[in-house]
GROMACS .gro file of C-alpha atoms in nm:
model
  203
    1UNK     CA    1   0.268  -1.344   1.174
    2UNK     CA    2  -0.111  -1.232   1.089
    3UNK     CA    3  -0.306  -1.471   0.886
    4UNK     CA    4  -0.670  -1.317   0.752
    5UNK     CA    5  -0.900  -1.535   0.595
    6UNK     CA    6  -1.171  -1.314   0.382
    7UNK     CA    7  -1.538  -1.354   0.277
    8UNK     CA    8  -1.533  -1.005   0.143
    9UNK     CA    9  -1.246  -0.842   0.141
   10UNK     CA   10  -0.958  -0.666   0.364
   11UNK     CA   11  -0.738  -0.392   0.419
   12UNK     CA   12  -0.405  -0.401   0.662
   13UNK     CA   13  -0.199  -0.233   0.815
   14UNK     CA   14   0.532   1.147   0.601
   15UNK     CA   15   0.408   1.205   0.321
   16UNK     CA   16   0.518   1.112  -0.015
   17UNK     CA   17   0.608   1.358  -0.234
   18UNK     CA   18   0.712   1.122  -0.539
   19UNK     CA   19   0.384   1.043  -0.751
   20UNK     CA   20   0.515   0.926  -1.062
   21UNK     CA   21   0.501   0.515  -1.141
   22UNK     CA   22   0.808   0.339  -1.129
   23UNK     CA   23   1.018   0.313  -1.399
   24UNK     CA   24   1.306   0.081  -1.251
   25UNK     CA   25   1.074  -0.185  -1.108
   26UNK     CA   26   0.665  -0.207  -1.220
   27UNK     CA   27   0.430  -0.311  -1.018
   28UNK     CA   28   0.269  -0.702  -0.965
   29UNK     CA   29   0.007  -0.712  -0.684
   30UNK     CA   30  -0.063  -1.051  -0.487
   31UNK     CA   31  -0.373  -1.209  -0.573
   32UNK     CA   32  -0.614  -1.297  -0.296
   33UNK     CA   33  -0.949  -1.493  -0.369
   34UNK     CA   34  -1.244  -1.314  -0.221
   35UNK     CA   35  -1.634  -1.383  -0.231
   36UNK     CA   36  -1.962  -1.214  -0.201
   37UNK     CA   37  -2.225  -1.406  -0.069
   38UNK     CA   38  -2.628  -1.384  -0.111
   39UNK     CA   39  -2.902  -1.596   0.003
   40UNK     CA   40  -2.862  -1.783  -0.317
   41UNK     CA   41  -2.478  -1.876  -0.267
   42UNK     CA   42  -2.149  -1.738  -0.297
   43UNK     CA   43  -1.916  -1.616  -0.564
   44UNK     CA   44  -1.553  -1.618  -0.537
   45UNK     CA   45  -1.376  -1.344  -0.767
   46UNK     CA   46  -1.007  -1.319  -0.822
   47UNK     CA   47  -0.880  -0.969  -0.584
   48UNK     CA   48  -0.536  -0.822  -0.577
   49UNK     CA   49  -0.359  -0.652  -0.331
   50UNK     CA   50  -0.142  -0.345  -0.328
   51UNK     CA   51   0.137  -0.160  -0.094
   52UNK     CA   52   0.031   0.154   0.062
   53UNK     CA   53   0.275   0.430  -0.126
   54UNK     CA   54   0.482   0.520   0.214
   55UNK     CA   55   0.613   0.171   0.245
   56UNK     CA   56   0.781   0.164  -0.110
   57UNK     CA   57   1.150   0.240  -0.247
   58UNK     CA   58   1.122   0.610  -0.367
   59UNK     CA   59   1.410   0.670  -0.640
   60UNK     CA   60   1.485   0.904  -0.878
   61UNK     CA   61   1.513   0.812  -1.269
   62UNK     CA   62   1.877   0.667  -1.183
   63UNK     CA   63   1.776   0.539  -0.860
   64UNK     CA   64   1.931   0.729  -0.587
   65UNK     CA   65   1.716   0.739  -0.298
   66UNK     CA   66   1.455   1.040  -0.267
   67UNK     CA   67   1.429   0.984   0.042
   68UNK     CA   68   1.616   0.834   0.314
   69UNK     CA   69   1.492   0.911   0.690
   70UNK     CA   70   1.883   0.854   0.843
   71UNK     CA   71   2.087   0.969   0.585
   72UNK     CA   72   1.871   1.317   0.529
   73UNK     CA   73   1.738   1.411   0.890
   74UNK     CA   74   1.831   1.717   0.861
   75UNK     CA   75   1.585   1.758   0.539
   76UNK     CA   76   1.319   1.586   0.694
   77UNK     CA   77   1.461   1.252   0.556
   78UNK     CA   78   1.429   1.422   0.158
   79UNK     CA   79   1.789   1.426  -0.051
   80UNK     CA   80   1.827   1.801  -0.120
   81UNK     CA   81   2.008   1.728  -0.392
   82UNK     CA   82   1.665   1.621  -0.580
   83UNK     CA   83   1.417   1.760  -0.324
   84UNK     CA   84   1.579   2.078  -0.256
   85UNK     CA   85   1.351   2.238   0.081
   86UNK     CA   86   1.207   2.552   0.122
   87UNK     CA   87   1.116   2.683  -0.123
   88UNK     CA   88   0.780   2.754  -0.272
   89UNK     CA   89   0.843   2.505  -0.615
   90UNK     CA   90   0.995   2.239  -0.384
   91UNK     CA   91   0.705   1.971  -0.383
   92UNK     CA   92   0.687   2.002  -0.712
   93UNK     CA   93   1.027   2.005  -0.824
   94UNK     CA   94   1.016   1.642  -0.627
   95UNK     CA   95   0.730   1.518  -0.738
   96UNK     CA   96   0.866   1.594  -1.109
   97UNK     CA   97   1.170   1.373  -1.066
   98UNK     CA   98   1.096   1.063  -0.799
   99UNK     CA   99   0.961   0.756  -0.871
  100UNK     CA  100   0.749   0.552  -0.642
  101UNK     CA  101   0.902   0.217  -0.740
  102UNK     CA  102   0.684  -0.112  -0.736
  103UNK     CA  103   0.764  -0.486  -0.659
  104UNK     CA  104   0.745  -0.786  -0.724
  105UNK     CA  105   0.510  -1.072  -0.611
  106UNK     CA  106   0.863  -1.195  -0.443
  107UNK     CA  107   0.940  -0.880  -0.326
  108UNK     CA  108   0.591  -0.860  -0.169
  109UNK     CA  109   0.729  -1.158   0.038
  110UNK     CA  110   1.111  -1.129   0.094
  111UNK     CA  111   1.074  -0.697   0.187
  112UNK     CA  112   0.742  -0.701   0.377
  113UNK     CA  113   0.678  -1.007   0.456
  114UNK     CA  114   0.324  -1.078   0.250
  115UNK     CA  115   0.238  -1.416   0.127
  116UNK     CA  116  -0.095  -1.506  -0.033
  117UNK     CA  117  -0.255  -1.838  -0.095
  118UNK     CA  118  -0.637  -1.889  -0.212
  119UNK     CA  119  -0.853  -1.636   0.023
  120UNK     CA  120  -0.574  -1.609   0.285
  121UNK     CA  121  -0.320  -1.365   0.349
  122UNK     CA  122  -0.044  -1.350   0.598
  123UNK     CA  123   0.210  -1.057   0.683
  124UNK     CA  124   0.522  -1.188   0.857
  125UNK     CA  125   0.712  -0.951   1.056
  126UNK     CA  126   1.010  -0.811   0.865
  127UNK     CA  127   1.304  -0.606   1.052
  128UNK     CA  128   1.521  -0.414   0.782
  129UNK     CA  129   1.477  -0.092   0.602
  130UNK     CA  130   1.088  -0.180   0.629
  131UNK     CA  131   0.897  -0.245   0.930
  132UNK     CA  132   0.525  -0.382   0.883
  133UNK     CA  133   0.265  -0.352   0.588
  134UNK     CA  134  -0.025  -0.174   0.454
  135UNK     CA  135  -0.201  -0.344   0.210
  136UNK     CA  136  -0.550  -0.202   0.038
  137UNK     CA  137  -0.764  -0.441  -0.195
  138UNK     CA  138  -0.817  -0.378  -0.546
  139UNK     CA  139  -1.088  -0.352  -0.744
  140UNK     CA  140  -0.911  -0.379  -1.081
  141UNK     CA  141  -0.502  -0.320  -1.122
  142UNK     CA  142  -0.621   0.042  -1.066
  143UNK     CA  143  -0.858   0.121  -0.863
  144UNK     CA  144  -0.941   0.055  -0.490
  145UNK     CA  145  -1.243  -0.191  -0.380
  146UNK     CA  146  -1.492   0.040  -0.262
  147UNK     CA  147  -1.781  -0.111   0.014
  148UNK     CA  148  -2.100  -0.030   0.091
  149UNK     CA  149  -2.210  -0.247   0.364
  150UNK     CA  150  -2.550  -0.082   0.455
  151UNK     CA  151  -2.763  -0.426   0.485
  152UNK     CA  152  -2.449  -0.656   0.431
  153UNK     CA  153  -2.218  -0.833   0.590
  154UNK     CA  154  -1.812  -0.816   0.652
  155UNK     CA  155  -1.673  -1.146   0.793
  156UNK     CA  156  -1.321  -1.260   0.856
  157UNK     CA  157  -1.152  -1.485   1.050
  158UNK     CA  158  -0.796  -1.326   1.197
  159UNK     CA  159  -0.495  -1.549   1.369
  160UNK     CA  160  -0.272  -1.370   1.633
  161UNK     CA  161  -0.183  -1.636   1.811
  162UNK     CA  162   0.169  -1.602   1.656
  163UNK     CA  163   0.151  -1.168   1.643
  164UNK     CA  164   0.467  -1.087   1.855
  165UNK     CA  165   0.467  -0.831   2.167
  166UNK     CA  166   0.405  -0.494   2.085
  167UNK     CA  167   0.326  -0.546   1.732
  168UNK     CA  168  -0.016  -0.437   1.612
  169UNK     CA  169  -0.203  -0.601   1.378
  170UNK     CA  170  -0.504  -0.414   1.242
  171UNK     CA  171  -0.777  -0.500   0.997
  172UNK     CA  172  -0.998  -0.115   0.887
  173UNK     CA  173  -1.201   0.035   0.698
  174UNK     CA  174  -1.072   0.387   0.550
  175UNK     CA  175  -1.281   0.662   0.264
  176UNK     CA  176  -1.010   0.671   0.007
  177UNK     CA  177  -1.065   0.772  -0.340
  178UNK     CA  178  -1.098   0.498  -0.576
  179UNK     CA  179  -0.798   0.586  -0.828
  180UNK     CA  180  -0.590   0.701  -0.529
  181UNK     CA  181  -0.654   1.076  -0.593
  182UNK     CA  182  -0.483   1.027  -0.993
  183UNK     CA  183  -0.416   1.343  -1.155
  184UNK     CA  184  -0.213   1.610  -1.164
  185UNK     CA  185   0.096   1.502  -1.041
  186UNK     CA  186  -0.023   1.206  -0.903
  187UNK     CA  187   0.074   0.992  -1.218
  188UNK     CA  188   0.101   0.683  -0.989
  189UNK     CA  189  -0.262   0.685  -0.831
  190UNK     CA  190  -0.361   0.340  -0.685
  191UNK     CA  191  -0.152   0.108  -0.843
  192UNK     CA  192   0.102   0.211  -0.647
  193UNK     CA  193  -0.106   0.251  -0.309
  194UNK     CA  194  -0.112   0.642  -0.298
  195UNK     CA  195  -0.424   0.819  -0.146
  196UNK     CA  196  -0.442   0.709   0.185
  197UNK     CA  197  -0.656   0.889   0.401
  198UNK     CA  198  -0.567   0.999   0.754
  199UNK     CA  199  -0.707   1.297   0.977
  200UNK     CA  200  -0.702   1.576   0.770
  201UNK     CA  201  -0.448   1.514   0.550
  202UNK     CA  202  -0.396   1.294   0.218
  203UNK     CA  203  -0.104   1.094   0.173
   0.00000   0.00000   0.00000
């Protein structure tokens, strides 16, 4: 279990073809309180948290799975029979018809494991179809919190004392796009955790 306590604010921690917003479950983010301080004092604002995009239920309008790493190995974990591979209109053809579902504040808890409470978070280790969490701060219910910390501070306070062996437990900084690269057929954008940022890739 990783319990953060933030001044400021925090981030956690194949690409996903499905950029549309879900239509069988919408999305509620966690709040978490979170303050910027000055020499004149601190002010607490109310922050919400959102599920990076590849942790989340990817469905179809009639929710069959889009994508399934065991049950569609052999096509790179996508259902052919919605994501059909290989050919040139094929990332489109699944980004036209999957859904990247959302979840509830329980779900939050009961699938990955994320509790809130004032300005602390914690992640509990859940084994199932989901292993872990990545969780970005909001800005609004749509955008990301952007930082600029030239002349400021970032403090935190982090408890590992109950983090398990071999489990990592990281707290980063990553350049994402505020809206989570909307547009095109991103319909989804960062209320549903899509843009994240690794290498040279966008996911």
């Amino acid at each position: 279990m990783i319990s953060i306590r933030s001044l400021v604010a925090l981030a956690t921690i194949g690409f996903v073809a499905a950029q549309n917003p879900g239509n069988i479950q919408t999305e509620s983010h966690p709040s978490l309180a979170v303050s910027t301080c000055t020499s004149s004092g601190c002010t607490t604002s109310n922050g919400q948290l959102v599920l990076d995009a590849n942790w989340r239920w990817i469905s179809n309008s009639a929710g069959t799975n889009c994508y399934d790493g065991s049950a569609y190995a052999s096509t790179n974990g996508w259902n052919p029979s919605i994501c059909p591979q290989g050919d040139a209109t094929s990332d489109a053809t699944c980004a036209s018809k999957c859904y990247i579902q959302g979840n509830s504040v329980a779900q939050y808890q009961s699938t990955y494991g994320v509790t809130t409470n004032g300005n602390s978070l914690t992640i509990g280790y859940i084994e199932g179809s989901n292993v872990g969490a990545r969780l970005y701060l909001m800005d609004s219910t749509t955008t990301y919190q952007l930082f600029k910390l030239k002349n400021r501070e970032f403090t935190f306070t982090v408890d590992v004392s109950k983090l398990g062996c071999a489990l990592n437990g990281a707290l980063y900084f990553t350049n994402m796009d505020a809206t989570g690269n909307l547009g095109g057929t991103n319909k989804a954008g960062a209320q549903y955790g899509t843009g994240y940022c690794k290498c040279a890739g966008s996911v």
